[in-house]
Short mmCIF file of C-alpha atoms in Angstrom, two decimals:
data_model
loop_
_atom_site.label_atom_id
_atom_site.label_comp_id
_atom_site.label_asym_id
_atom_site.label_seq_id
_atom_site.Cartn_x
_atom_site.Cartn_y
_atom_site.Cartn_z
CA MET A 1215 -25.60 24.96 -21.59
CA LYS A 1216 -21.93 24.12 -21.12
CA ALA A 1217 -20.42 25.26 -17.83
CA PRO A 1218 -17.42 27.58 -18.24
CA ARG A 1219 -14.09 25.89 -17.64
CA ARG A 1220 -11.94 26.98 -14.74
CA PRO A 1221 -8.84 28.96 -15.78
CA ILE A 1222 -6.50 26.38 -14.23
CA HIS A 1223 -8.25 23.60 -16.16
CA ALA A 1224 -8.01 25.56 -19.42
CA VAL A 1225 -4.31 26.23 -18.86
CA SER A 1226 -3.54 22.63 -17.91
CA THR A 1227 -5.41 21.36 -20.97
CA TRP A 1228 -3.43 23.70 -23.21
CA VAL A 1229 -0.11 22.66 -21.62
CA ARG A 1230 -0.97 18.96 -21.94
CA ARG A 1231 -1.57 19.37 -25.68
CA GLN A 1232 1.83 20.95 -26.29
CA PRO A 1233 4.74 18.92 -27.73
CA PRO A 1234 7.51 17.79 -25.31
CA LYS A 1235 9.92 20.56 -26.38
CA VAL A 1236 7.35 23.26 -25.60
CA LYS A 1237 6.57 21.65 -22.23
CA ALA A 1238 10.27 21.60 -21.37
CA PHE A 1239 10.58 25.27 -22.37
CA LEU A 1240 7.57 26.20 -20.23
CA ALA A 1241 9.04 24.29 -17.27
CA VAL A 1242 12.33 26.18 -17.60
CA VAL A 1243 10.50 29.53 -17.82
CA ALA A 1244 8.39 28.68 -14.76
CA GLY A 1245 11.50 27.64 -12.82
CA MET A 1246 13.39 30.82 -13.75
CA THR A 1247 10.38 32.95 -12.80
CA ALA A 1248 10.21 31.24 -9.40
CA LEU A 1249 13.94 31.81 -8.89
CA VAL A 1250 13.57 35.53 -9.65
CA LEU A 1251 10.70 35.79 -7.14
CA LEU A 1252 12.66 33.92 -4.46
CA ARG A 1253 15.69 36.12 -5.02
CA ALA A 1254 13.55 39.23 -4.54
CA ILE A 1255 11.59 37.94 -1.54
CA VAL A 1256 14.20 35.95 0.45
CA HIS A 1257 17.13 38.11 1.51
CA ASP A 1258 19.26 35.41 3.16
CA HIS A 1259 19.30 32.65 0.57
CA ASP A 1260 20.85 30.18 3.01
CA ASN A 1261 17.38 30.08 4.59
CA LEU A 1262 16.14 28.32 1.46
CA PHE A 1263 18.22 25.25 2.33
CA VAL A 1264 16.84 25.27 5.88
CA ALA A 1265 13.35 25.60 4.38
CA ALA A 1266 14.05 22.64 2.06
CA GLU A 1267 15.02 20.45 5.01
CA ALA A 1268 11.98 21.66 6.96
CA VAL A 1269 9.61 20.82 4.07
CA HIS A 1270 11.21 17.36 3.81
CA ALA A 1271 10.55 16.88 7.53
CA ILE A 1272 6.92 17.95 7.00
CA GLY A 1273 6.62 15.37 4.23
CA ILE A 1274 7.88 12.66 6.59
CA SER A 1275 5.34 13.85 9.18
CA VAL A 1276 2.58 13.35 6.60
CA LEU A 1277 3.78 9.76 6.14
CA ILE A 1278 3.76 9.17 9.88
CA TYR A 1279 0.20 10.50 10.07
CA LYS A 1280 -0.81 8.15 7.23
CA LEU A 1281 0.76 5.14 8.93
CA MET A 1282 -0.79 5.91 12.30
CA LYS A 1283 -4.26 6.90 11.08
CA GLU A 1284 -4.85 4.49 8.21
CA LYS A 1285 -2.72 1.58 9.51
CA THR A 1286 -1.48 0.85 6.00
CA CYS A 1287 1.69 1.50 4.01
CA ALA A 1288 0.14 0.72 0.62
CA GLY A 1289 1.63 2.87 -2.12
CA LEU A 1290 4.82 3.64 -0.19
CA SER A 1291 8.26 2.51 -1.32
CA LEU A 1292 10.34 0.94 1.44
CA LYS A 1293 13.38 1.18 -0.80
CA SER A 1294 13.02 4.93 -1.22
CA GLN A 1295 12.81 5.28 2.56
CA GLU A 1296 15.93 3.15 2.97
CA LEU A 1297 17.82 5.21 0.39
CA THR A 1298 16.67 8.37 2.15
CA ALA A 1299 17.92 7.03 5.49
CA MET A 1300 21.20 6.11 3.81
CA PHE A 1301 21.95 9.55 2.39
CA LEU A 1302 20.76 11.27 5.58
CA ALA A 1303 23.04 9.09 7.72
CA VAL A 1304 26.02 9.82 5.46
CA ARG A 1305 25.22 13.53 5.35
CA LEU A 1306 24.82 13.57 9.12
CA TYR A 1307 28.26 11.98 9.50
CA CYS A 1308 29.77 14.55 7.11
CA SER A 1309 28.03 17.33 9.00
CA PHE A 1310 29.50 16.16 12.32
CA VAL A 1311 33.08 15.89 11.02
CA MET A 1312 33.02 18.94 8.74
CA GLU A 1313 30.62 21.53 10.12
CA TYR A 1314 28.10 21.34 12.96
CA ASP A 1315 25.13 23.69 12.50
CA ILE A 1316 21.34 23.86 12.23
CA HIS A 1317 21.43 21.50 9.23
CA THR A 1318 22.87 18.81 11.48
CA LEU A 1319 19.93 19.03 13.89
CA LEU A 1320 17.37 19.02 11.06
CA ASP A 1321 19.02 16.01 9.41
CA LEU A 1322 19.10 14.17 12.75
CA ALA A 1323 15.37 14.72 13.28
CA THR A 1324 14.52 13.72 9.69
CA LEU A 1325 16.71 10.60 9.91
CA ALA A 1326 15.03 9.53 13.16
CA THR A 1327 11.54 9.85 11.68
CA THR A 1328 12.60 8.11 8.45
CA LEU A 1329 13.95 5.17 10.46
CA TRP A 1330 10.62 5.01 12.29
CA VAL A 1331 8.77 4.88 8.94
CA ILE A 1332 11.08 2.06 7.79
CA TYR A 1333 10.39 0.15 11.01
CA MET A 1334 6.62 0.52 10.57
CA ILE A 1335 6.72 -0.69 6.95
CA ARG A 1336 9.05 -3.61 7.70
CA PHE A 1337 7.32 -4.90 10.81
CA ASN A 1338 4.04 -3.37 12.03
CA LEU A 1339 2.40 -2.84 8.61
CA LYS A 1340 4.24 -5.47 6.60
CA SER A 1341 1.00 -7.11 5.40
CA SER A 1342 -0.01 -3.97 3.47
CA TYR A 1343 3.42 -3.38 1.90
CA MET A 1344 3.21 -3.66 -1.90
CA GLU A 1345 6.51 -5.48 -2.38
CA ASP A 1346 5.71 -6.59 -5.92
CA LYS A 1347 5.22 -2.95 -6.98
CA ASP A 1348 8.36 -1.77 -5.18
CA ASN A 1349 10.63 -3.48 -7.70
CA CYS A 1350 13.43 -0.96 -8.20
CA ALA A 1351 16.53 -2.62 -6.69
CA ILE A 1352 18.48 -0.43 -4.26
CA TYR A 1353 21.84 -1.42 -5.71
CA TYR A 1354 20.76 -0.10 -9.14
CA VAL A 1355 20.58 3.33 -7.49
CA ALA A 1356 23.28 3.20 -4.79
CA ILE A 1357 26.15 1.55 -6.70
CA PRO A 1358 26.27 4.09 -9.58
CA CYS A 1359 26.21 6.89 -7.00
CA ALA A 1360 29.13 5.31 -5.12
CA ALA A 1361 31.09 4.83 -8.35
CA LEU A 1362 30.44 8.42 -9.39
CA ALA A 1363 31.52 9.64 -5.92
CA LEU A 1364 34.83 7.83 -6.32
CA LEU A 1365 35.42 9.54 -9.66
CA ILE A 1366 34.04 13.02 -8.95
CA HIS A 1367 34.25 14.43 -5.41
CA PRO A 1368 35.33 17.63 -3.63
CA SER A 1369 38.96 18.69 -3.78
CA THR A 1370 38.86 20.38 -0.36
CA SER A 1371 41.28 19.86 2.53
CA HIS A 1372 39.05 17.30 4.26
CA HIS A 1373 40.03 13.63 4.58
CA PHE A 1374 39.71 11.67 1.32
CA ILE A 1375 37.06 9.29 2.73
CA ASN A 1376 34.97 12.19 4.01
CA ARG A 1377 35.07 13.83 0.58
CA ILE A 1378 33.88 10.57 -1.01
CA PHE A 1379 31.03 10.34 1.52
CA TRP A 1380 30.08 13.95 0.86
CA ALA A 1381 29.82 13.35 -2.88
CA PHE A 1382 27.96 10.05 -2.35
CA CYS A 1383 25.21 11.64 -0.25
CA VAL A 1384 24.76 14.46 -2.81
CA TYR A 1385 24.35 12.01 -5.68
CA LEU A 1386 22.17 9.58 -3.71
CA GLU A 1387 19.82 12.31 -2.55
CA ALA A 1388 19.25 13.33 -6.17
CA VAL A 1389 17.88 9.89 -7.15
CA SER A 1390 16.59 8.46 -3.86
CA VAL A 1391 12.98 9.10 -4.87
CA LEU A 1392 13.19 6.87 -7.98
CA PRO A 1393 11.84 3.70 -6.27
CA GLN A 1394 8.84 5.69 -4.97
CA LEU A 1395 8.16 6.98 -8.47
CA ARG A 1396 8.40 3.39 -9.77
CA VAL A 1397 5.75 2.29 -7.27
CA MET A 1398 3.45 5.07 -8.43
CA GLN A 1399 4.17 4.22 -12.05
CA ASN A 1400 3.20 0.60 -11.38
CA THR A 1401 -0.03 1.43 -9.53
CA LYS A 1402 -1.10 4.48 -11.63
CA ILE A 1403 -3.23 5.64 -8.67
CA VAL A 1404 -1.71 7.61 -5.81
CA GLU A 1405 -3.70 8.03 -2.61
CA PRO A 1406 -3.73 11.48 -0.95
CA PHE A 1407 -1.15 11.12 1.84
CA THR A 1408 1.45 9.56 -0.46
CA ALA A 1409 0.80 12.29 -3.02
CA HIS A 1410 1.24 14.98 -0.33
CA TYR A 1411 4.52 13.39 0.73
CA VAL A 1412 5.97 13.21 -2.80
CA PHE A 1413 4.80 16.76 -3.53
CA ALA A 1414 6.58 17.92 -0.35
CA LEU A 1415 9.72 16.21 -1.65
CA GLY A 1416 9.33 18.08 -4.93
CA ILE A 1417 9.04 21.42 -3.13
CA ALA A 1418 12.03 20.57 -0.91
CA ARG A 1419 14.13 19.63 -3.95
CA PHE A 1420 13.22 22.87 -5.72
CA LEU A 1421 14.08 25.01 -2.66
CA SER A 1422 17.40 23.21 -2.31
CA CYS A 1423 18.14 23.75 -6.00
CA ALA A 1424 17.13 27.42 -5.72
CA HIS A 1425 19.46 27.79 -2.72
CA TRP A 1426 22.48 26.61 -4.69
CA VAL A 1427 21.68 28.54 -7.85
CA LEU A 1428 21.06 31.80 -5.99
CA GLN A 1429 24.17 31.32 -3.84
CA VAL A 1430 26.24 30.97 -7.00
CA LEU A 1431 24.63 34.11 -8.47
CA ASP A 1432 25.10 36.09 -5.25
CA SER A 1433 28.77 35.13 -5.01
CA ARG A 1434 29.24 35.79 -8.76
CA GLY A 1435 30.59 32.28 -9.19
CA HIS A 1436 33.04 32.39 -6.26
CA LEU A 1437 31.04 29.68 -4.45
CA LEU A 1438 31.96 27.22 -7.20
CA VAL A 1439 35.63 27.95 -6.56
CA ALA A 1440 35.12 27.47 -2.81
CA LEU A 1441 33.65 24.02 -3.46
CA GLY A 1442 36.85 22.93 -5.18
CA HIS A 1443 38.13 22.58 -8.71
CA GLY A 1444 37.43 20.07 -11.48
CA LEU A 1445 33.98 18.65 -12.22
CA TRP A 1446 32.71 18.60 -8.61
CA PRO A 1447 31.19 22.14 -8.46
CA SER A 1448 29.29 21.51 -11.69
CA MET A 1449 28.10 18.09 -10.45
CA VAL A 1450 26.64 19.68 -7.30
CA LEU A 1451 24.50 21.99 -9.41
CA ILE A 1452 23.60 19.24 -11.88
CA SER A 1453 22.53 16.95 -9.02
CA GLU A 1454 20.26 19.67 -7.61
CA ILE A 1455 18.71 20.34 -11.02
CA VAL A 1456 18.26 16.60 -11.77
CA GLN A 1457 16.42 15.89 -8.53
CA THR A 1458 14.14 18.88 -9.17
CA PHE A 1459 13.23 17.79 -12.71
CA ILE A 1460 12.72 14.16 -11.63
CA LEU A 1461 9.71 15.30 -9.59
CA ALA A 1462 8.56 18.19 -11.79
CA ASP A 1463 6.11 16.10 -13.87
CA PHE A 1464 4.51 14.57 -10.78
CA CYS A 1465 4.16 17.98 -9.11
CA TYR A 1466 2.38 19.31 -12.18
CA TYR A 1467 -0.24 16.54 -12.05
CA TYR A 1468 -0.52 16.94 -8.27
CA VAL A 1469 -1.35 20.65 -8.55
CA LYS A 1470 -3.75 19.94 -11.42
CA SER A 1471 -5.47 17.27 -9.32
CA VAL A 1472 -5.77 19.53 -6.25
CA PHE A 1473 -7.27 22.42 -8.24
CA GLY A 1474 -9.59 19.93 -9.92
CA GLY A 1475 -10.89 18.81 -6.53
CA GLN A 1476 -9.73 15.20 -6.91
CA LEU A 1477 -8.75 13.39 -3.71
CA VAL A 1478 -7.02 10.52 -5.48
CA LEU A 1479 -4.31 11.31 -8.02
CA ARG A 1480 -4.52 9.32 -11.24
CA LEU A 1481 -1.35 9.41 -13.31
CA PRO A 1482 -1.46 9.11 -17.12
CA SER A 1483 0.76 6.58 -18.82
CA GLY A 1484 4.36 7.71 -19.14
CA VAL A 1485 4.33 10.03 -16.12
CA VAL A 1486 7.19 9.52 -13.62
#
């Protein structure tokens, strides 16, 4: 007799069989539903951004645990860590010269731990680093972000260079995970700690995106005016949405794998 399928398995099977347009529609509906719930549950929506930074820090802590316990950095992208350190350093600088608050302290802690991860991969665990799989060049990611920052940046009263840096860190954060996704695409198998880390990034990106969207709704669009005129306000929102959707597919397979009781995440062809 055939064992009954779990509801989550039945749903995931149905979703997987749907055409791309239906999947995209379902993703949008799920995202909007989550936004409505967050708006009802969280009264101070600025806390969502703090939560996003905290979840990112938790993800880094998972990496540190992996490096210390398993003594291997296999499956991790050094380039993604370097891009993360880059945008955190720039954002930390902007935070110091523009506004000093709790975000500054969280970014400082996350940057310090990210630098430690980079050190471990580069030196202590270099023999296990999968350099041939980590083949997404940093300049392919960083240079377009810098060029875009020169063209589209805030029109606030801050110094011109600081406004360029601000835009650069926003754009770079949105795509900094791409080298890590390339590594997972090349290996097809993602071990648990790396999967937990990338899933934490996905949650952090969604919370950050929810923060901006809900802030715009709460201010009835006045926040966009406060950010400046021109294309910059729209680019901030687009960057948040892009970085959320970049990880959405992976997060779906992660949740499916966890509910299925699988310790190792196996990614189908074409994912990430």
